Amino acid sequence: MTDPVAPAGATPAGGASGGTATTTTHTAASVLRLARQGQLRQVGASSFFLSCHQVAEALVPVTIGLTVDRAISTGDGASMLRWLAVLLGLFVALTCAMRWGFRANLRAVQGAGHDLRMLVAGRVLDPRGGAEADQLPGQLVALATGDTLKVGMLNYALAMAVSGVAGVGVAVVSLARFSLPLTGLVVAGTVLLMVITHLLGRPLERRSGTERATMAAATGMAADLIAGLRVLQGFGGERAAVGRYRAASRRALGATLRAAAVESMVRALAVVLAGGLLAAVTLVAGRLAADGSISIGALITALGLAQFLIDPLNRITSFGAQRAQAVASAGRIATVLNAPWAVDGPEHATPDGHGHGHGKSHGHGESEGHGKSEGHGESDGAGDQQGRPRPAKGAGSPDGPGRSEARLRLAGITVGSVRELDLEVRAGEFLGLVAADPGEAAAVLSVLARDTDPVAGSVLLDGTPVTGLHPDASRRSVVVAPHDAVLFDGTVLDNIRSAAPAADLDPVVTAAGVDDLREALADGLQTRLRSGGASLSGGQRQRVALARALATAAPVLVLHEPTTAVDSLTERRIAGGLRDLRTGLSTVCVTASPAVLASCDRVVLLDGGAITAEGTHEELVRSDGRYRELVLA
């Protein structure tokens, strides 16, 4: 199986400790090569047609000079018509070549940008994670849009530079027919221009890197500010947040202005040098004509070529500035592609948790290849006799073999402030977990969700370490429903059905208390939600998210504070519904809700990074003061 990160066969970078995946280290240079390699045909076509345009344009003053010497000065009318026809042909050729060249150039730029966006998106969305570390969502968006386009623009600059070299080459050859001093002057001036602009590109590259980084930081902060606006308004934090964004925006503006100043200096100096070269060519050609060394037609040709050289020289010198900006953006892209994996995963594992096999799939968790194997976490979309959505066949499934094997164990895991935690969730058990420190709860949940791997110890699913499974496979078998689950655009029913498209949803709708929304909302469960479910109250959003998690019918379901936004009566009803619906399936509820904990088969107390108490809710209320403080206070 190919690596899930890399589109078009590219292998992403990374390297979690202990990981077995083959990795490739990306650099700014390798990213630039990727942008070119995927668009070689378009870059080649663009370079060819734009070079044809430059050649035809360079031949225009040559043709005019020949017309003067061979037709006008001799009064030959027939020759005049022939040379005018040649001029007409040149204008037609240069017009068509320019149009075709820029069309191919645009495709090369956009194609390279698209390929890099797909590569970045593939790395960010890879199940093994890690690319989002130390990166705000807005920063990743800025990188996947602005930086990829900057790199893609190097294809434009490359084709333009190639055509510029072709134009200068034709001009030099044409001038060599009339005067070697003119030819030497043009060659020396062109080389000098290229060297100067290359040297000046170094500080521009540094300034461009700083500009892109500060711009991405400001964009990321703005995106987070908008996403959390309602929360900020709740405690009056808008002013402080706006102040932070204003400071970040000013830093971005300052970096942009400094980069623009350097770029303007490079471009202005290039124009001045090109203008100086034009003046020098004009002066030398004029003296040669005055001395009678060259004809009037040759003088016209020299002056026309000197004027023409401004454009190809600008194309050549602009390449340095464009490359400097592209290198800076490519370096930022390489940083994301090189981000180490957050979790390990076998190189050749398929998302159903097995090695890649050959043959056909039966659709019930079995694959036919080098033998028959049963997977975890695949659903056939049917419901059981009680109308509950049928979980994946395999471990933990009422329908599949090994239902009693659906057990989860944390074997001596160390993560965050949690040290050597041993905890087993027995098959079919409804376990409550009370954490004295929210950070400890978050650390345990991140390990169960495969957002990170523990520093030490292992998580065992049916006795098998989850690091031996593809992350998608373990996440289907152990579904973690976060407290701040986000709803997407669509109807209430669409949000719930996304977890089980073909299942009977009535049982989960009832268990999660969503059935009340049939009357509370104008269109019931068909009510269309605004972005993130903003049109619902907090309790309504929480119940819809809970119903969506229950619809997965996962062998192991982990819930984080699923009832904090509902009233006590609804909370008790949901607690009973959870227990009934999840009968025979393993459930972990990280919560401090007495109503939910009272419905659990067993409750454990996590305090100071270790399990300090264990029993039923009633037993712990009677015997453990710390538990009473956390749950009943």
CSV table of C-alpha atoms in Angstrom, one decimal, residues 137-571:
chain,number,residue,atom,x,y,z
A,137,PRO,CA,-5.0,26.4,11.6
A,138,GLY,CA,-4.8,29.8,9.9
A,139,GLN,CA,-1.1,29.4,9.5
A,140,LEU,CA,-1.6,26.1,7.7
A,141,VAL,CA,-4.2,27.7,5.5
A,142,ALA,CA,-1.8,30.5,4.7
A,143,LEU,CA,1.0,28.0,3.9
A,144,ALA,CA,-1.3,25.9,1.7
A,145,THR,CA,-2.4,28.9,-0.3
A,146,GLY,CA,0.1,31.7,-0.3
A,147,ASP,CA,3.3,29.8,0.0
A,148,THR,CA,2.4,27.1,-2.5
A,149,LEU,CA,1.5,29.9,-5.0
A,150,LYS,CA,4.8,31.6,-4.4
A,151,VAL,CA,6.7,28.4,-5.2
A,152,GLY,CA,4.5,27.8,-8.2
A,153,MET,CA,5.3,31.3,-9.5
A,154,LEU,CA,8.9,30.1,-9.9
A,155,ASN,CA,7.8,28.2,-12.9
A,156,TYR,CA,6.5,31.4,-14.4
A,157,ALA,CA,9.8,33.2,-13.6
A,158,LEU,CA,11.8,30.3,-15.0
A,159,ALA,CA,10.0,30.3,-18.4
A,160,MET,CA,10.4,34.1,-18.5
A,161,ALA,CA,14.1,33.9,-17.8
A,162,VAL,CA,14.6,31.2,-20.5
A,163,SER,CA,12.8,33.4,-23.0
A,164,GLY,CA,14.9,36.4,-21.9
A,165,VAL,CA,18.1,34.4,-22.5
A,166,ALA,CA,16.8,33.5,-26.0
A,167,GLY,CA,16.0,37.1,-26.7
A,168,VAL,CA,19.4,38.3,-25.6
A,169,GLY,CA,21.1,35.5,-27.6
A,170,VAL,CA,19.4,36.6,-30.8
A,171,ALA,CA,20.2,40.2,-30.1
A,172,VAL,CA,23.9,39.4,-29.6
A,173,VAL,CA,24.1,37.3,-32.8
A,174,SER,CA,22.4,40.0,-34.7
A,175,LEU,CA,24.7,42.7,-33.4
A,176,ALA,CA,27.7,40.5,-34.2
A,177,ARG,CA,26.9,40.9,-37.9
A,178,PHE,CA,27.5,44.7,-37.6
A,179,SER,CA,30.0,45.3,-34.8
A,180,LEU,CA,32.0,43.1,-32.4
A,181,PRO,CA,32.4,46.0,-29.9
A,182,LEU,CA,28.6,46.3,-29.6
A,183,THR,CA,28.4,42.5,-29.1
A,184,GLY,CA,31.0,42.5,-26.4
A,185,LEU,CA,29.3,45.4,-24.6
A,186,VAL,CA,25.9,43.6,-24.6
A,187,VAL,CA,27.4,40.3,-23.3
A,188,ALA,CA,29.5,42.0,-20.6
A,189,GLY,CA,26.5,44.1,-19.4
A,190,THR,CA,24.2,41.1,-19.3
A,191,VAL,CA,26.6,39.0,-17.2
A,192,LEU,CA,27.1,41.9,-14.8
A,193,LEU,CA,23.4,42.4,-14.4
A,194,MET,CA,22.9,38.7,-13.6
A,195,VAL,CA,25.7,38.6,-11.0
A,196,ILE,CA,24.5,41.8,-9.2
A,197,THR,CA,20.9,40.7,-9.0
A,198,HIS,CA,21.9,37.2,-7.8
A,199,LEU,CA,23.9,38.8,-5.0
A,200,LEU,CA,21.1,41.1,-4.1
A,201,GLY,CA,18.7,38.2,-4.0
A,202,ARG,CA,20.2,36.8,-0.7
A,203,PRO,CA,18.8,39.5,1.6
A,204,LEU,CA,15.5,39.4,-0.2
A,205,GLU,CA,15.3,35.6,0.5
A,206,ARG,CA,15.8,36.2,4.2
A,207,ARG,CA,13.3,39.1,4.3
A,208,SER,CA,10.8,37.0,2.3
A,209,GLY,CA,11.0,34.1,4.8
A,210,THR,CA,10.3,36.5,7.7
A,211,GLU,CA,7.5,38.1,5.8
A,212,ARG,CA,5.7,34.8,5.1
A,213,ALA,CA,6.2,33.6,8.7
A,214,THR,CA,4.7,36.8,10.3
A,215,MET,CA,1.9,36.9,7.8
A,216,ALA,CA,1.0,33.3,8.5
A,217,ALA,CA,1.1,34.0,12.3
A,218,ALA,CA,-1.3,36.9,11.9
A,219,THR,CA,-3.6,34.9,9.6
A,220,GLY,CA,-3.7,32.0,12.1
A,221,MET,CA,-4.4,34.4,15.0
A,222,ALA,CA,-7.3,36.0,13.0
A,223,ALA,CA,-8.8,32.6,12.2
A,224,ASP,CA,-8.7,31.5,15.8
A,225,LEU,CA,-10.1,34.9,16.9
A,226,ILE,CA,-13.1,34.4,14.6
A,227,ALA,CA,-13.6,30.8,15.6
A,228,GLY,CA,-13.6,31.6,19.3
A,229,LEU,CA,-15.5,34.9,19.1
A,230,ARG,CA,-18.5,33.7,21.0
A,231,VAL,CA,-16.4,32.4,23.8
A,232,LEU,CA,-14.5,35.7,24.0
A,233,GLN,CA,-17.7,37.6,24.1
A,234,GLY,CA,-18.9,35.4,27.0
A,235,PHE,CA,-16.2,36.7,29.4
A,236,GLY,CA,-15.4,40.0,27.7
A,237,GLY,CA,-12.1,39.1,26.2
A,238,GLU,CA,-12.6,40.8,22.8
A,239,ARG,CA,-10.5,43.8,23.6
A,240,ALA,CA,-7.4,41.8,24.7
A,241,ALA,CA,-7.8,39.4,21.7
A,242,VAL,CA,-8.0,42.3,19.3
A,243,GLY,CA,-5.0,43.9,20.9
A,244,ARG,CA,-3.0,40.7,20.3
A,245,TYR,CA,-4.1,40.6,16.7
A,246,ARG,CA,-3.3,44.2,16.2
A,247,ALA,CA,0.3,43.7,17.4
A,248,ALA,CA,0.7,40.6,15.2
A,249,SER,CA,-0.8,42.4,12.2
A,250,ARG,CA,1.7,45.3,12.8
A,251,ARG,CA,4.6,42.9,12.9
A,252,ALA,CA,3.4,41.3,9.6
A,253,LEU,CA,3.0,44.8,8.0
A,254,GLY,CA,6.5,45.7,9.1
A,255,ALA,CA,8.0,42.5,7.7
A,256,THR,CA,6.1,43.0,4.5
A,257,LEU,CA,7.3,46.6,4.1
A,258,ARG,CA,10.9,45.6,4.7
A,259,ALA,CA,10.7,42.7,2.2
A,260,ALA,CA,9.0,45.1,-0.3
A,261,ALA,CA,11.7,47.6,0.2
A,262,VAL,CA,14.4,45.1,-0.6
A,263,GLU,CA,12.5,43.8,-3.6
A,264,SER,CA,11.9,47.4,-4.9
A,265,MET,CA,15.6,48.1,-4.5
A,266,VAL,CA,16.6,45.0,-6.5
A,267,ARG,CA,14.1,45.7,-9.2
A,268,ALA,CA,15.0,49.4,-9.4
A,269,LEU,CA,18.7,48.7,-9.6
A,270,ALA,CA,18.0,46.2,-12.4
A,271,VAL,CA,16.1,48.8,-14.3
A,272,VAL,CA,18.9,51.4,-13.8
A,273,LEU,CA,21.5,49.0,-14.9
A,274,ALA,CA,19.5,47.9,-17.9
A,275,GLY,CA,18.9,51.6,-18.8
A,276,GLY,CA,22.6,52.2,-18.5
A,277,LEU,CA,23.4,49.3,-20.8
A,278,LEU,CA,20.9,50.7,-23.3
A,279,ALA,CA,22.5,54.2,-23.2
A,280,ALA,CA,26.0,52.7,-23.7
A,281,VAL,CA,24.8,50.6,-26.7
A,282,THR,CA,23.2,53.7,-28.2
A,283,LEU,CA,26.3,55.8,-27.7
A,284,VAL,CA,28.7,53.2,-29.2
A,285,ALA,CA,26.3,52.6,-32.2
A,286,GLY,CA,26.0,56.3,-32.8
A,287,ARG,CA,29.8,56.8,-33.0
A,288,LEU,CA,30.2,53.8,-35.3
A,289,ALA,CA,27.6,55.2,-37.6
A,290,ALA,CA,29.2,58.7,-37.5
A,291,ASP,CA,32.5,57.1,-38.4
A,292,GLY,CA,30.9,55.2,-41.3
A,293,SER,CA,31.8,51.9,-39.7
A,294,ILE,CA,28.1,50.8,-39.9
A,295,SER,CA,25.3,51.7,-42.3
A,296,ILE,CA,22.1,53.7,-41.4
A,297,GLY,CA,20.1,50.4,-41.4
A,298,ALA,CA,22.6,48.9,-39.0
A,299,LEU,CA,22.3,51.9,-36.7
A,300,ILE,CA,18.6,51.5,-36.7
A,301,THR,CA,19.0,47.8,-35.9
A,302,ALA,CA,21.4,48.5,-33.1
A,303,LEU,CA,19.2,51.2,-31.5
A,304,GLY,CA,16.1,49.0,-31.9
A,305,LEU,CA,17.9,46.0,-30.3
A,306,ALA,CA,19.1,48.2,-27.5
A,307,GLN,CA,15.6,49.2,-26.8
A,308,PHE,CA,14.4,45.6,-27.1
A,309,LEU,CA,17.0,44.4,-24.6
A,310,ILE,CA,15.3,46.1,-21.7
A,311,ASP,CA,12.5,43.5,-21.7
A,312,PRO,CA,14.6,40.3,-21.8
A,313,LEU,CA,17.1,41.7,-19.3
A,314,ASN,CA,14.3,42.4,-16.9
A,315,ARG,CA,13.0,38.9,-17.4
A,316,ILE,CA,16.5,37.5,-16.5
A,317,THR,CA,17.1,39.8,-13.5
A,318,SER,CA,13.5,39.2,-12.1
A,319,PHE,CA,14.2,35.5,-11.8
A,320,GLY,CA,16.6,36.1,-8.9
A,321,ALA,CA,14.0,38.1,-6.9
A,322,GLN,CA,11.3,35.5,-7.7
A,323,ARG,CA,13.5,32.6,-6.8
A,324,ALA,CA,14.4,34.2,-3.4
A,325,GLN,CA,10.8,34.5,-2.5
A,326,ALA,CA,10.1,30.9,-3.7
A,327,VAL,CA,13.0,29.5,-1.7
A,328,ALA,CA,11.7,31.2,1.5
A,329,SER,CA,8.2,29.7,0.9
A,330,ALA,CA,9.5,26.3,-0.1
A,331,GLY,CA,11.5,26.2,3.2
A,332,ARG,CA,8.2,26.8,5.2
A,333,ILE,CA,6.5,24.0,3.2
A,334,ALA,CA,9.4,21.7,3.9
A,335,THR,CA,9.1,22.3,7.6
A,336,VAL,CA,5.5,21.1,7.6
A,337,LEU,CA,6.3,18.1,5.4
A,338,ASN,CA,9.2,17.2,7.7
A,339,ALA,CA,7.1,17.3,10.9
A,340,PRO,CA,7.6,14.1,12.9
A,341,TRP,CA,4.6,11.7,13.2
A,342,ALA,CA,2.5,12.2,16.3
A,343,VAL,CA,1.8,8.4,16.5
A,344,ASP,CA,3.5,5.3,15.0
A,345,GLY,CA,1.9,3.2,12.4
A,346,PRO,CA,3.0,0.2,10.3
A,347,GLU,CA,4.3,1.2,6.9
A,348,HIS,CA,2.2,-1.4,4.9
A,349,ALA,CA,-0.9,-1.6,7.1
A,350,THR,CA,-4.2,-0.8,5.6
A,351,PRO,CA,-6.8,1.3,7.3
A,352,ASP,CA,-8.7,-1.8,8.4
A,353,GLY,CA,-5.7,-2.7,10.5
A,354,HIS,CA,-4.1,-5.5,8.4
A,355,GLY,CA,-1.3,-5.9,6.0
A,356,HIS,CA,-2.1,-5.3,2.4
A,357,GLY,CA,-3.6,-8.4,0.7
A,358,HIS,CA,-4.6,-9.4,-2.7
A,359,GLY,CA,-8.1,-10.3,-3.6
A,360,LYS,CA,-11.6,-9.1,-3.1
A,361,SER,CA,-13.4,-7.8,0.0
A,362,HIS,CA,-16.6,-9.4,1.3
A,363,GLY,CA,-17.8,-6.3,3.0
A,364,HIS,CA,-18.2,-7.9,6.4
A,365,GLY,CA,-14.7,-7.3,7.9
A,366,GLU,CA,-13.2,-10.2,6.0
A,367,SER,CA,-10.7,-10.0,3.2
A,368,GLU,CA,-9.8,-12.8,0.8
A,369,GLY,CA,-6.1,-13.0,-0.1
A,370,HIS,CA,-3.4,-14.9,1.5
A,371,GLY,CA,-5.9,-16.2,4.0
A,372,LYS,CA,-9.0,-14.9,5.6
A,373,SER,CA,-8.8,-12.3,8.3
A,374,GLU,CA,-11.4,-10.4,10.3
A,375,GLY,CA,-10.9,-6.7,10.8
A,376,HIS,CA,-11.8,-4.2,13.5
A,377,GLY,CA,-14.1,-1.3,13.0
A,378,GLU,CA,-15.9,-2.0,9.7
A,379,SER,CA,-19.6,-1.9,9.6
A,380,ASP,CA,-22.0,-3.6,7.2
A,381,GLY,CA,-24.5,-0.8,7.9
A,382,ALA,CA,-27.2,-3.0,9.3
A,383,GLY,CA,-29.0,-2.9,12.6
A,384,ASP,CA,-29.5,-5.6,15.2
A,385,GLN,CA,-32.8,-7.0,16.3
A,386,GLN,CA,-33.3,-4.3,18.9
A,387,GLY,CA,-32.8,-1.6,16.2
A,388,ARG,CA,-29.4,-0.5,17.4
A,389,PRO,CA,-26.8,0.3,14.8
A,390,ARG,CA,-24.7,-2.8,14.3
A,391,PRO,CA,-21.0,-2.2,15.3
A,392,ALA,CA,-18.1,-3.5,13.5
A,393,LYS,CA,-17.8,-7.3,13.1
A,394,GLY,CA,-14.8,-8.6,14.9
A,395,ALA,CA,-13.8,-7.9,18.5
A,396,GLY,CA,-16.6,-6.3,20.5
A,397,SER,CA,-19.4,-6.9,18.0
A,398,PRO,CA,-22.7,-8.6,19.1
A,399,ASP,CA,-22.8,-10.2,15.7
A,400,GLY,CA,-19.2,-11.2,15.1
A,401,PRO,CA,-17.1,-13.8,16.8
A,402,GLY,CA,-15.1,-12.7,19.8
A,403,ARG,CA,-17.6,-10.3,21.3
A,404,SER,CA,-16.1,-11.0,24.7
A,405,GLU,CA,-12.7,-9.9,23.4
A,406,ALA,CA,-13.6,-6.2,23.2
A,407,ARG,CA,-11.4,-5.0,26.0
A,408,LEU,CA,-9.0,-2.1,26.3
A,409,ARG,CA,-6.0,-1.9,28.6
A,410,LEU,CA,-3.6,0.9,29.4
A,411,ALA,CA,-0.5,-0.9,30.4
A,412,GLY,CA,1.8,1.3,32.4
A,413,ILE,CA,1.4,4.3,30.1
A,414,THR,CA,3.3,7.5,30.8
A,415,VAL,CA,2.0,10.7,29.1
A,416,GLY,CA,2.1,14.2,30.3
A,417,SER,CA,1.7,14.2,34.1
A,418,VAL,CA,0.3,10.7,34.1
A,419,ARG,CA,2.9,8.1,35.2
A,420,GLU,CA,2.8,4.4,34.7
A,421,LEU,CA,-1.0,4.2,34.6
A,422,ASP,CA,-2.5,0.7,34.6
A,423,LEU,CA,-6.2,0.5,33.7
A,424,GLU,CA,-8.2,-2.2,32.1
A,425,VAL,CA,-11.7,-1.7,30.6
A,426,ARG,CA,-13.3,-5.1,30.6
A,427,ALA,CA,-15.4,-6.4,27.7
A,428,GLY,CA,-18.9,-4.9,27.8
A,429,GLU,CA,-18.1,-2.7,30.8
A,430,PHE,CA,-19.5,0.8,31.4
A,431,LEU,CA,-16.5,2.5,33.2
A,432,GLY,CA,-16.5,6.0,34.7
A,433,LEU,CA,-13.2,7.9,35.0
A,434,VAL,CA,-13.0,10.9,37.3
A,435,ALA,CA,-9.8,13.0,36.9
A,436,ALA,CA,-8.8,15.5,39.5
A,437,ASP,CA,-6.7,17.4,37.0
A,438,PRO,CA,-8.3,18.2,33.6
A,439,GLY,CA,-4.8,18.1,32.1
A,440,GLU,CA,-4.4,14.4,33.1
A,441,ALA,CA,-7.8,13.6,31.5
A,442,ALA,CA,-6.8,15.4,28.3
A,443,ALA,CA,-3.5,13.4,28.2
A,444,VAL,CA,-5.3,10.0,28.6
A,445,LEU,CA,-7.8,11.0,26.0
A,446,SER,CA,-5.1,12.0,23.5
A,447,VAL,CA,-3.5,8.6,23.8
A,448,LEU,CA,-6.9,6.8,23.4
A,449,ALA,CA,-7.7,8.9,20.4
A,450,ARG,CA,-4.3,8.1,18.9
A,451,ASP,CA,-3.5,11.8,18.7
A,452,THR,CA,-0.2,10.9,20.4
A,453,ASP,CA,1.6,7.8,21.6
A,454,PRO,CA,2.6,7.4,25.3
A,455,VAL,CA,6.2,8.1,26.2
A,456,ALA,CA,6.3,4.7,27.9
A,457,GLY,CA,3.9,1.8,28.2
A,458,SER,CA,1.4,0.7,25.6
A,459,VAL,CA,-2.3,0.7,24.8
A,460,LEU,CA,-3.7,-2.8,24.1
A,461,LEU,CA,-6.8,-3.4,22.1
A,462,ASP,CA,-7.9,-7.1,22.6
A,463,GLY,CA,-4.4,-7.8,23.7
A,464,THR,CA,-2.7,-6.2,20.6
A,465,PRO,CA,-0.7,-3.0,20.9
A,466,VAL,CA,-2.5,-0.2,18.9
A,467,THR,CA,0.9,0.9,17.5
A,468,GLY,CA,0.7,-2.2,15.4
A,469,LEU,CA,-2.5,-1.0,13.8
A,470,HIS,CA,-3.0,1.7,11.2
A,471,PRO,CA,-4.2,4.8,13.1
A,472,ASP,CA,-7.5,4.8,11.2
A,473,ALA,CA,-8.2,1.2,12.3
A,474,SER,CA,-7.6,1.8,16.0
A,475,ARG,CA,-9.7,5.0,15.8
A,476,ARG,CA,-12.6,3.0,14.4
A,477,SER,CA,-12.3,0.4,17.2
A,478,VAL,CA,-11.8,3.0,19.9
A,479,VAL,CA,-13.9,6.0,19.2
A,480,VAL,CA,-13.2,9.1,21.3
A,481,ALA,CA,-15.9,11.7,21.4
A,482,PRO,CA,-14.4,15.0,22.6
A,483,HIS,CA,-16.2,17.4,24.8
A,484,ASP,CA,-15.9,20.2,22.2
A,485,ALA,CA,-17.1,18.2,19.2
A,486,VAL,CA,-17.8,20.4,16.2
A,487,LEU,CA,-21.0,20.0,14.0
A,488,PHE,CA,-20.8,20.6,10.3
A,489,ASP,CA,-23.2,22.4,7.9
A,490,GLY,CA,-26.3,20.3,7.1
A,491,THR,CA,-29.3,19.1,9.0
A,492,VAL,CA,-29.3,17.7,12.5
A,493,LEU,CA,-30.0,14.3,11.0
A,494,ASP,CA,-27.2,14.6,8.5
A,495,ASN,CA,-24.7,15.2,11.4
A,496,ILE,CA,-25.9,12.1,13.2
A,497,ARG,CA,-26.1,9.9,10.1
A,498,SER,CA,-22.6,10.7,9.0
A,499,ALA,CA,-21.4,8.1,11.6
A,500,ALA,CA,-23.7,5.3,10.3
A,501,PRO,CA,-25.3,6.1,6.9
A,502,ALA,CA,-27.4,2.9,6.8
A,503,ALA,CA,-28.3,2.4,10.4
A,504,ASP,CA,-31.6,2.8,12.2
A,505,LEU,CA,-31.0,6.1,14.2
A,506,ASP,CA,-34.1,6.1,16.4
A,507,PRO,CA,-32.4,4.3,19.3
A,508,VAL,CA,-29.4,6.6,19.4
A,509,VAL,CA,-31.6,9.7,19.0
A,510,THR,CA,-33.6,8.6,22.0
A,511,ALA,CA,-30.6,7.6,24.1
A,512,ALA,CA,-28.8,10.9,23.5
A,513,GLY,CA,-32.0,12.9,24.2
A,514,VAL,CA,-32.1,14.3,20.7
A,515,ASP,CA,-35.7,13.3,20.3
A,516,ASP,CA,-36.7,16.5,22.2
A,517,LEU,CA,-35.4,18.5,19.2
A,518,ARG,CA,-38.2,17.2,17.0
A,519,GLU,CA,-40.5,19.6,18.7
A,520,ALA,CA,-38.0,22.2,19.8
A,521,LEU,CA,-36.8,23.0,16.3
A,522,ALA,CA,-38.9,24.4,13.5
A,523,ASP,CA,-38.1,21.5,11.1
A,524,GLY,CA,-37.3,18.9,13.7
A,525,LEU,CA,-34.3,16.8,12.9
A,526,GLN,CA,-34.4,18.1,9.3
A,527,THR,CA,-33.5,21.6,10.6
A,528,ARG,CA,-30.5,22.9,8.8
A,529,LEU,CA,-27.6,24.1,11.0
A,530,ARG,CA,-25.4,27.1,10.6
A,531,SER,CA,-21.6,26.6,10.6
A,532,GLY,CA,-20.5,24.7,13.7
A,533,GLY,CA,-24.1,24.3,14.9
A,534,ALA,CA,-24.2,27.9,16.0
A,535,SER,CA,-28.0,28.0,15.6
A,536,LEU,CA,-28.4,25.4,18.4
A,537,SER,CA,-28.0,26.0,22.2
A,538,GLY,CA,-25.0,24.5,23.9
A,539,GLY,CA,-27.0,21.6,25.3
A,540,GLN,CA,-28.6,20.8,21.9
A,541,ARG,CA,-25.2,20.8,20.2
A,542,GLN,CA,-23.8,18.5,22.9
A,543,ARG,CA,-26.7,16.0,22.5
A,544,VAL,CA,-26.4,15.9,18.7
A,545,ALA,CA,-22.7,15.3,19.0
A,546,LEU,CA,-23.4,12.5,21.5
A,547,ALA,CA,-25.9,10.9,19.2
A,548,ARG,CA,-23.3,11.0,16.4
A,549,ALA,CA,-20.8,9.2,18.6
A,550,LEU,CA,-23.3,6.6,19.7
A,551,ALA,CA,-24.2,5.9,16.1
A,552,THR,CA,-20.7,4.6,15.4
A,553,ALA,CA,-21.5,1.6,17.7
A,554,ALA,CA,-17.8,1.3,18.2
A,555,PRO,CA,-16.5,-1.7,20.2
A,556,VAL,CA,-15.0,0.8,22.6
A,557,LEU,CA,-16.5,4.3,23.0
A,558,VAL,CA,-14.8,7.0,25.1
A,559,LEU,CA,-17.0,10.0,26.0
A,560,HIS,CA,-15.6,13.2,27.5
A,561,GLU,CA,-18.1,15.1,29.7
A,562,PRO,CA,-21.1,14.4,27.4
A,563,THR,CA,-23.8,16.0,29.6
A,564,THR,CA,-22.3,19.2,31.0
A,565,ALA,CA,-24.6,21.5,29.1
A,566,VAL,CA,-28.0,19.8,29.8
A,567,ASP,CA,-30.3,20.0,32.8
A,568,SER,CA,-30.3,17.4,35.6
A,569,LEU,CA,-33.5,15.6,34.4
A,570,THR,CA,-32.2,15.3,30.9
A,571,GLU,CA,-28.8,14.2,32.2
